PDB file of N, CA and C in Angstrom:
ATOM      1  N   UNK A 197      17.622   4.239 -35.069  1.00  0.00           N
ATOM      2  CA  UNK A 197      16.835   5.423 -35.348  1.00  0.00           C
ATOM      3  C   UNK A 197      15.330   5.173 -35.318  1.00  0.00           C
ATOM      4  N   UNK A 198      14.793   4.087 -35.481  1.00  0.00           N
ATOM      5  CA  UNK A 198      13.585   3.489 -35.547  1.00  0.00           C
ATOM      6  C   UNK A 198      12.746   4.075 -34.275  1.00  0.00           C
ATOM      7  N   UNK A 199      13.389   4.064 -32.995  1.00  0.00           N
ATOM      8  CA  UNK A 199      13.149   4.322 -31.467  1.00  0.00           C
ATOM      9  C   UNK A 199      12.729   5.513 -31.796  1.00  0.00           C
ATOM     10  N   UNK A 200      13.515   6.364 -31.755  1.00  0.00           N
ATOM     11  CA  UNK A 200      13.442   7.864 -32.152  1.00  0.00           C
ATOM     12  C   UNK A 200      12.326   8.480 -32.780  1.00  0.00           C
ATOM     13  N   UNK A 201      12.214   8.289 -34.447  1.00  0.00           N
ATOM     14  CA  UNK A 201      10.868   8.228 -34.838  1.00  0.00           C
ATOM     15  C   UNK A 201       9.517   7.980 -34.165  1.00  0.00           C
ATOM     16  N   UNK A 202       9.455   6.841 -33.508  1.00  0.00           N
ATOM     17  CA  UNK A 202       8.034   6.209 -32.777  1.00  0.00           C
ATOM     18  C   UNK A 202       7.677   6.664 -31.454  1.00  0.00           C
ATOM     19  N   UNK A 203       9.059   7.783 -30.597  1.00  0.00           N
ATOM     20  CA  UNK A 203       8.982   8.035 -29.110  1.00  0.00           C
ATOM     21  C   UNK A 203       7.751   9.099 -29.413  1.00  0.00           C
ATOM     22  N   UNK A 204       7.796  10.065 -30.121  1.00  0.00           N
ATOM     23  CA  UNK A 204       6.447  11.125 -29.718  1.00  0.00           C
ATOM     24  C   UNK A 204       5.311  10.419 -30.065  1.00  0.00           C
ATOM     25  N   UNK A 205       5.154   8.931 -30.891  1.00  0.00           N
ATOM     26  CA  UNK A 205       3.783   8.334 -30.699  1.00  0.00           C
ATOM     27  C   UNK A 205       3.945   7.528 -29.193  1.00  0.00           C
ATOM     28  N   UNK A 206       4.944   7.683 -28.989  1.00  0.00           N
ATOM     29  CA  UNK A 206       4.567   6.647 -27.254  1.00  0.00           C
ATOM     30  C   UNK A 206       4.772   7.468 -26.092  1.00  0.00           C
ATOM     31  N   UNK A 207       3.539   8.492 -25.954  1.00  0.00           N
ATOM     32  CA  UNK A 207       3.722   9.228 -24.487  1.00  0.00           C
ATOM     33  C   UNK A 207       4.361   8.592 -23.172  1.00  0.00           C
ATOM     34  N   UNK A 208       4.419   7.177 -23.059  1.00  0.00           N
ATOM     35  CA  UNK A 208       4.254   6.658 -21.686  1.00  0.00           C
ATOM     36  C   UNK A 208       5.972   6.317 -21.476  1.00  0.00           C
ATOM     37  N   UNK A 209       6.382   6.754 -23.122  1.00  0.00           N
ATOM     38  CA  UNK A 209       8.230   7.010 -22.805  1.00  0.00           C
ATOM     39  C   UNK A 209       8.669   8.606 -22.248  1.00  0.00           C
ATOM     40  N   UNK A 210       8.257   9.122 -21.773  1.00  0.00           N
ATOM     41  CA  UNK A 210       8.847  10.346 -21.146  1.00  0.00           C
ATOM     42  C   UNK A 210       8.297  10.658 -20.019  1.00  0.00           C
ATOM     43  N   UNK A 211       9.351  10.978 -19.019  1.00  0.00           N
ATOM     44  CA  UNK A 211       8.946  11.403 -17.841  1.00  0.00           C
ATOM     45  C   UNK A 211       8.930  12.569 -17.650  1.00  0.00           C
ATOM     46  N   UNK A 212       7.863  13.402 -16.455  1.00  0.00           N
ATOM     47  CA  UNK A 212       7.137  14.445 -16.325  1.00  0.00           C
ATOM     48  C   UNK A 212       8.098  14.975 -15.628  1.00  0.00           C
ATOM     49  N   UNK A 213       8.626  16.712 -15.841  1.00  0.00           N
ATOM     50  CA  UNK A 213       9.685  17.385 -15.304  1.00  0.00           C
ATOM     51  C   UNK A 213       9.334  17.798 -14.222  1.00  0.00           C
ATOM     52  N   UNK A 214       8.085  17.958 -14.083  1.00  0.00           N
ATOM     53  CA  UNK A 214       8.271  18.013 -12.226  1.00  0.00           C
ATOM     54  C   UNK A 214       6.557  17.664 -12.215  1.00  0.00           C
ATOM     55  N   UNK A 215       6.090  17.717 -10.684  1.00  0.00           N
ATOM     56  CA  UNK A 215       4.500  17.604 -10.318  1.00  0.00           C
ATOM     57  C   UNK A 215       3.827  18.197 -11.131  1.00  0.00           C
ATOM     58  N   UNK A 216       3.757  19.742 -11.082  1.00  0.00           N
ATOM     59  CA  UNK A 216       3.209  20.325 -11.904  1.00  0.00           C
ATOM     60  C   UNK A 216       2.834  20.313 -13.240  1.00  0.00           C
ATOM     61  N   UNK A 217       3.714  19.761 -14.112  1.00  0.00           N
ATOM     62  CA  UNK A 217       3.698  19.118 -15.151  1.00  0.00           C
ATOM     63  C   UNK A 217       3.235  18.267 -15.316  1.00  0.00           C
ATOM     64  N   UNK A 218       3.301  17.128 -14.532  1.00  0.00           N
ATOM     65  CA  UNK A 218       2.330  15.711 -14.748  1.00  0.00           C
ATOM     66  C   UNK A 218       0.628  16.353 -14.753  1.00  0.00           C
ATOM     67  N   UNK A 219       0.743  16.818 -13.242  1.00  0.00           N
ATOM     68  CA  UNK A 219      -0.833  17.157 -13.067  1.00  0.00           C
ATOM     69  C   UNK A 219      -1.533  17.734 -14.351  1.00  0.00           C
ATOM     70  N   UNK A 220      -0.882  18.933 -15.065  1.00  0.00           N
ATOM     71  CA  UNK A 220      -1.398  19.227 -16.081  1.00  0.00           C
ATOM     72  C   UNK A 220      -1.374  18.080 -17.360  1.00  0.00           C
ATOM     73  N   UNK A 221      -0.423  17.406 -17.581  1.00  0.00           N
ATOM     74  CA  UNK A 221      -0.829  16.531 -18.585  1.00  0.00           C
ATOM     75  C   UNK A 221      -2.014  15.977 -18.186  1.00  0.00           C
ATOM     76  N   UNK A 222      -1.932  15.294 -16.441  1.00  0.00           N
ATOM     77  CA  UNK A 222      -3.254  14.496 -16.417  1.00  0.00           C
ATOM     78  C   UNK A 222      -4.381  15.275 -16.259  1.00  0.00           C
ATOM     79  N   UNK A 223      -4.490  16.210 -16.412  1.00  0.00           N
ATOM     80  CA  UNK A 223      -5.823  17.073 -16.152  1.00  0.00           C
ATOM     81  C   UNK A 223      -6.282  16.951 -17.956  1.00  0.00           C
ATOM     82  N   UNK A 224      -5.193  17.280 -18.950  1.00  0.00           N
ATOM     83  CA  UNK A 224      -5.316  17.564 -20.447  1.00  0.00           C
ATOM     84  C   UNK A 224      -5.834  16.031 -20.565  1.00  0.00           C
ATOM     85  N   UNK A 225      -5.348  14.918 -20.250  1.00  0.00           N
ATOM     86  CA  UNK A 225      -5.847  13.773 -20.976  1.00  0.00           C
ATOM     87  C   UNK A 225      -7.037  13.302 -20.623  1.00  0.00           C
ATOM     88  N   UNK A 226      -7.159  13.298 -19.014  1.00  0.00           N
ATOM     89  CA  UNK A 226      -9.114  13.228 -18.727  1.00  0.00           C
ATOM     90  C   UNK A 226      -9.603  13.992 -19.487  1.00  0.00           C
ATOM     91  N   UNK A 227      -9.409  15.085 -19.760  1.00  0.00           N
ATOM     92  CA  UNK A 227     -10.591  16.498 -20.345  1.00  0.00           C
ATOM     93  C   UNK A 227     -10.412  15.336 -22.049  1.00  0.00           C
ATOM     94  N   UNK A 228      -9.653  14.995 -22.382  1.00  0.00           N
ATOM     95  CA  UNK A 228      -9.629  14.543 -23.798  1.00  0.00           C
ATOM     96  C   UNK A 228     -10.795  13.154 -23.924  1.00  0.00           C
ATOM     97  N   UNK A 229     -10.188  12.026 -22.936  1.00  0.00           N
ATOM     98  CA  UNK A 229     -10.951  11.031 -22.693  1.00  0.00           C
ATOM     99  C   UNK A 229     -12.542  11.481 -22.550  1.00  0.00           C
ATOM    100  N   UNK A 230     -12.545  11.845 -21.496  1.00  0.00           N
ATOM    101  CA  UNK A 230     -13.815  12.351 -21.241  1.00  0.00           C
ATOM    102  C   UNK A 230     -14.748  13.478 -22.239  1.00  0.00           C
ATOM    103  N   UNK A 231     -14.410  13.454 -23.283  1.00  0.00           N
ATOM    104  CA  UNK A 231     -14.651  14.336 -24.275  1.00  0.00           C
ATOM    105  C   UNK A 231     -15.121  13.021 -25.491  1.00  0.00           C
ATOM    106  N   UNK A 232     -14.476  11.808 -25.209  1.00  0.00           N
ATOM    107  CA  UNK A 232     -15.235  10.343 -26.213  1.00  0.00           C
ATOM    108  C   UNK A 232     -15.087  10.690 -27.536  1.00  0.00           C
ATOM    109  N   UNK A 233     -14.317  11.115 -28.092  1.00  0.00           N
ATOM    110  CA  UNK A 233     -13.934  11.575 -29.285  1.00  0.00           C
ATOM    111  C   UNK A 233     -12.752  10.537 -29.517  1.00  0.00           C
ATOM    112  N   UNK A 234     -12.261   9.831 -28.776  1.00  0.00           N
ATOM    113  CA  UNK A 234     -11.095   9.052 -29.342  1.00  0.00           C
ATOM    114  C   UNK A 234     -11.371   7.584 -29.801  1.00  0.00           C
ATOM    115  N   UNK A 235     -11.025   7.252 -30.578  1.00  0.00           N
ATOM    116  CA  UNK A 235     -10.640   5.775 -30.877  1.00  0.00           C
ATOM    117  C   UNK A 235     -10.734   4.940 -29.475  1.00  0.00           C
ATOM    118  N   UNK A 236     -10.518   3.698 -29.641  1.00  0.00           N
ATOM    119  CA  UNK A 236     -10.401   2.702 -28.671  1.00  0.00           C
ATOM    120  C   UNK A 236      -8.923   2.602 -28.033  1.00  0.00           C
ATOM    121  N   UNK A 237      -8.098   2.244 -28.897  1.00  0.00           N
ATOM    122  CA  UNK A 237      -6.691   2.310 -28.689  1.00  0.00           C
ATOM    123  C   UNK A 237      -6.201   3.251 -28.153  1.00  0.00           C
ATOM    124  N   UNK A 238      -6.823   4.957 -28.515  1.00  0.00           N
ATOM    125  CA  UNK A 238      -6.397   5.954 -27.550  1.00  0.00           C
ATOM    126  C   UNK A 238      -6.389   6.146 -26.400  1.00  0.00           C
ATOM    127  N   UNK A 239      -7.764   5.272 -26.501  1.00  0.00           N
ATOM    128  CA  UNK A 239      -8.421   5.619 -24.835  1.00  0.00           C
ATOM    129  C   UNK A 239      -7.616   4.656 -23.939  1.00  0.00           C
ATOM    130  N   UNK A 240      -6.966   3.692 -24.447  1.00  0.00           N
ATOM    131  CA  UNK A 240      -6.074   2.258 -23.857  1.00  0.00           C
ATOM    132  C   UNK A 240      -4.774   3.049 -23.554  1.00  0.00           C
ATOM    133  N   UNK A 241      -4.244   3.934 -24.392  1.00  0.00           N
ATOM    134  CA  UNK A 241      -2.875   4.688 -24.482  1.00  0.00           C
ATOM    135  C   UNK A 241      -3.536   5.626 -23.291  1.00  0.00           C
ATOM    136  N   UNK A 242      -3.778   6.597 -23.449  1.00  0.00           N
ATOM    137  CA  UNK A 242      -4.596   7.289 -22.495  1.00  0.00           C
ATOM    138  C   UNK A 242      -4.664   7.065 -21.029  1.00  0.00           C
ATOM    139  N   UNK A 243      -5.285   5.983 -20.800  1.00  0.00           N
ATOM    140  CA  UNK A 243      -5.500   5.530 -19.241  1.00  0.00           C
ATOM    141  C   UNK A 243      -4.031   4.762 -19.339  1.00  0.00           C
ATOM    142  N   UNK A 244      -3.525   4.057 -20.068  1.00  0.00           N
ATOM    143  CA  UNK A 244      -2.083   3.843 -19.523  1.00  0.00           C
ATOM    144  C   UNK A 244      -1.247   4.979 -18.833  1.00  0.00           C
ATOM    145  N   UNK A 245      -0.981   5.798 -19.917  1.00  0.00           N
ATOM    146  CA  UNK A 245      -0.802   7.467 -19.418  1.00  0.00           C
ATOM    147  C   UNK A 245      -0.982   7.949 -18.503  1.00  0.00           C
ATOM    148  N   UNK A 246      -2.056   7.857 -17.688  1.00  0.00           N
ATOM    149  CA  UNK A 246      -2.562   8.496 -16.737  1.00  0.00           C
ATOM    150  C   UNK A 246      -2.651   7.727 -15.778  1.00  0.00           C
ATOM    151  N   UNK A 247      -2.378   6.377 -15.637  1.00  0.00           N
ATOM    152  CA  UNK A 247      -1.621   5.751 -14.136  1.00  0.00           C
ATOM    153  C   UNK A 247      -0.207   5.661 -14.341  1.00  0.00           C
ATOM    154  N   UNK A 248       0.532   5.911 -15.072  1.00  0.00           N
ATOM    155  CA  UNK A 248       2.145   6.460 -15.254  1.00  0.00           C
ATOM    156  C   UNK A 248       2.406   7.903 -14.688  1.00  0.00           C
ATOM    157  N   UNK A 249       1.428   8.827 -14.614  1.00  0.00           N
ATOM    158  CA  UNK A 249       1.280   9.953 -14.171  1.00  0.00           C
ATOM    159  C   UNK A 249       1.027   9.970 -13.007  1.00  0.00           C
ATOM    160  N   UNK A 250      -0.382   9.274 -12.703  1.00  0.00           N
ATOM    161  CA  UNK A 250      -0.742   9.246 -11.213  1.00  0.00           C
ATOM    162  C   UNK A 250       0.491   8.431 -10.173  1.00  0.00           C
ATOM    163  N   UNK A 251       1.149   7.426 -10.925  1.00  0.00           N
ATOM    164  CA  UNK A 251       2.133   6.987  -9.832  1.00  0.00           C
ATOM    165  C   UNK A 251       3.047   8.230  -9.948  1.00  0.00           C
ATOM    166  N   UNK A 252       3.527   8.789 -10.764  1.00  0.00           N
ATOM    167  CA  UNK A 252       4.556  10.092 -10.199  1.00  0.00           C
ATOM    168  C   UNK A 252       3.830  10.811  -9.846  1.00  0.00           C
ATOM    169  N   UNK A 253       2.899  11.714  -9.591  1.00  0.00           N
ATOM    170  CA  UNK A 253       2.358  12.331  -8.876  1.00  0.00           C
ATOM    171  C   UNK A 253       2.524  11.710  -7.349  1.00  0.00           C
ATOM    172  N   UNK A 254       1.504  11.318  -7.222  1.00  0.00           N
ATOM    173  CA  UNK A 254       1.446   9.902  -5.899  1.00  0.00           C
ATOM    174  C   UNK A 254       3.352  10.014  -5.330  1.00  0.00           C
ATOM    175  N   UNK A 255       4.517   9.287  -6.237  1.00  0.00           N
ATOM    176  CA  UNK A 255       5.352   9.399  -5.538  1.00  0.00           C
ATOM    177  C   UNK A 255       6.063  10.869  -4.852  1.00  0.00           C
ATOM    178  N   UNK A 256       6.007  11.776  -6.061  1.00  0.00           N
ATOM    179  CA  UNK A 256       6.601  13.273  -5.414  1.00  0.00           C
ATOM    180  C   UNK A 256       5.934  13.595  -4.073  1.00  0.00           C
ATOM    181  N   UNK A 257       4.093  13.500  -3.692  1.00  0.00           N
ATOM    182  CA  UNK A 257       4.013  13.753  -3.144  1.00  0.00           C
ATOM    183  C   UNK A 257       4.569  12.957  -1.991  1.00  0.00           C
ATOM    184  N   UNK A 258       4.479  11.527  -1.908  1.00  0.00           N
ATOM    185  CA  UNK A 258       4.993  10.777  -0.737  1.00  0.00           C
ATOM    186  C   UNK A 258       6.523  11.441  -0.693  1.00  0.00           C
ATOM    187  N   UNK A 259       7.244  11.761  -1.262  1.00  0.00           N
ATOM    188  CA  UNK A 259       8.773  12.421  -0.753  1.00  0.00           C
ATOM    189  C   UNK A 259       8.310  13.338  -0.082  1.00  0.00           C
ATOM    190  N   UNK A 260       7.903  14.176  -0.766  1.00  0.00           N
ATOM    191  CA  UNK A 260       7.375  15.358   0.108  1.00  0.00           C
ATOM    192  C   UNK A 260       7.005  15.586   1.221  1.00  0.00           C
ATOM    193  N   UNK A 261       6.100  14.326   1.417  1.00  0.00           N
ATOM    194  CA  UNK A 261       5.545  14.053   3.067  1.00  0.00           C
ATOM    195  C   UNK A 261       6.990  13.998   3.761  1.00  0.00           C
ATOM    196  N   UNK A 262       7.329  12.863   3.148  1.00  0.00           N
ATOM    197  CA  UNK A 262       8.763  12.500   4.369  1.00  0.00           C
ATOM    198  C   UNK A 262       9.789  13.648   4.440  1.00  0.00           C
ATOM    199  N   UNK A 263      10.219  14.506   3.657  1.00  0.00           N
ATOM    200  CA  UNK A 263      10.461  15.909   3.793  1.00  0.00           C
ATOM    201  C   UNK A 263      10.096  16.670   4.920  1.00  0.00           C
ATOM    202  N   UNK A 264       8.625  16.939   4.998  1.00  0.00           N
ATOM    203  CA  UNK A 264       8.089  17.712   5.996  1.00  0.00           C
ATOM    204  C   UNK A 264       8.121  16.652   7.584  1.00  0.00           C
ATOM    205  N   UNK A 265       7.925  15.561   7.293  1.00  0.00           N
ATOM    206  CA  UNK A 265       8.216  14.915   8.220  1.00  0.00           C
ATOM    207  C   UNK A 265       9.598  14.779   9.032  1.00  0.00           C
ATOM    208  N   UNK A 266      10.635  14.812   8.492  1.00  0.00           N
ATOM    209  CA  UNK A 266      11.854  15.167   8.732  1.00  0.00           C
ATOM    210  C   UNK A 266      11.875  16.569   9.846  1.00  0.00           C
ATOM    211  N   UNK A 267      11.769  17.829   8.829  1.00  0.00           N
ATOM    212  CA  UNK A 267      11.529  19.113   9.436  1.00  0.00           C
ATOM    213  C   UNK A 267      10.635  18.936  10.257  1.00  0.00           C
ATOM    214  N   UNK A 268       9.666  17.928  10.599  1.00  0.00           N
ATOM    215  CA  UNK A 268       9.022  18.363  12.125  1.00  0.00           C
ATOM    216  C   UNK A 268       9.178  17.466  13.066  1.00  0.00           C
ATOM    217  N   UNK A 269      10.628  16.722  13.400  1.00  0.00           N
ATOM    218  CA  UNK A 269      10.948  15.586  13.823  1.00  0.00           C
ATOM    219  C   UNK A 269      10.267  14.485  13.549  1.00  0.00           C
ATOM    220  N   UNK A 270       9.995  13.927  12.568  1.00  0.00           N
ATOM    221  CA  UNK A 270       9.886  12.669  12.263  1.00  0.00           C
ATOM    222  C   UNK A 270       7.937  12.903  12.465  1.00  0.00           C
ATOM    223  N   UNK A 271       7.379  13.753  13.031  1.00  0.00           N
ATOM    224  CA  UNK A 271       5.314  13.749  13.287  1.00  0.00           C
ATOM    225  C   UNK A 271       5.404  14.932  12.001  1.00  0.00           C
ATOM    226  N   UNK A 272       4.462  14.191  11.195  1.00  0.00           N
ATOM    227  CA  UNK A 272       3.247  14.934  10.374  1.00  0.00           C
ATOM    228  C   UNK A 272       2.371  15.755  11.327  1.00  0.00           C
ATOM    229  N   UNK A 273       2.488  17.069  11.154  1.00  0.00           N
ATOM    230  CA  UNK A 273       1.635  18.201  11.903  1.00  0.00           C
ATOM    231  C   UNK A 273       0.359  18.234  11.438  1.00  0.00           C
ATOM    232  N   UNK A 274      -0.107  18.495  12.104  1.00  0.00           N
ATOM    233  CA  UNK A 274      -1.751  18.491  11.293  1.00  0.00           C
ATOM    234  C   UNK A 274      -1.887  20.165  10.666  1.00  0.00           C
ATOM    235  N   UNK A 275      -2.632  20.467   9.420  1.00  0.00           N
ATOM    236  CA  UNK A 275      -2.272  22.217   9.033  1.00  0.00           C
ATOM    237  C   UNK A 275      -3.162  22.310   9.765  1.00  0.00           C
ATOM    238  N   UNK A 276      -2.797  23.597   9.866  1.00  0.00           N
ATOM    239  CA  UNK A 276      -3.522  24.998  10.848  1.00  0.00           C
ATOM    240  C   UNK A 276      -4.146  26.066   9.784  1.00  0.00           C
ATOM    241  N   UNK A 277      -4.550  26.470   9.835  1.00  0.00           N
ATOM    242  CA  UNK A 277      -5.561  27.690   8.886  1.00  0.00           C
ATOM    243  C   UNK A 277      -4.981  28.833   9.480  1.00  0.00           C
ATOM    244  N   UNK A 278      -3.784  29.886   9.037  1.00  0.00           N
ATOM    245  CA  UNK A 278      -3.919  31.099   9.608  1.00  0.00           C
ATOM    246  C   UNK A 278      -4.613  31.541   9.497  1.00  0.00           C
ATOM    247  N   UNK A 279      -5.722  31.816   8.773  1.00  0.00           N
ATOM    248  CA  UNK A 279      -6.913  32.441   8.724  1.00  0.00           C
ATOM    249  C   UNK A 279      -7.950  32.588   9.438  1.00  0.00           C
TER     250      UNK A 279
END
């Protein structure tokens, strides 16, 4: 039970339910950092946090690529602007 108790002090145990979600955590924890209001240790928890984030971010999008890459035979299209 010990685990249990201590998981909501250790952000860097839960994973982000989808992109969208990470991005916003990592958008909330720069705006916090960058705000210098925290302790030392936070700011250590913090940027841990936020390259645990940036690698899932980073990976969804690399699936993603290879996704679209798939659907356009194996070439990355370059976008087009309908506009």
């Amino acid at each position: 039970m010990p685990k249990s108790a201590s998981a909501p002090s250790s952000p860097s145990a839960r994973e982000p339910e989808s992109y969208e979600s990470a991005l916003a955590e990592l958008d909330r924890l720069v705006q916090s950092m960058e705000s210098a209001q925290l302790p030392l240790d936070q700011l250590l928890d913090g940027y841990r946090r936020g390259a645990e984030l940036l690698g899932f971010c980073r990976a969804r999008l690399d699936a993603v690529e290879q996704q679209v890459r798939m659907l356009d035979d194996g070439q990355l299209k370059p976008w087009s602007d309908p506009s």
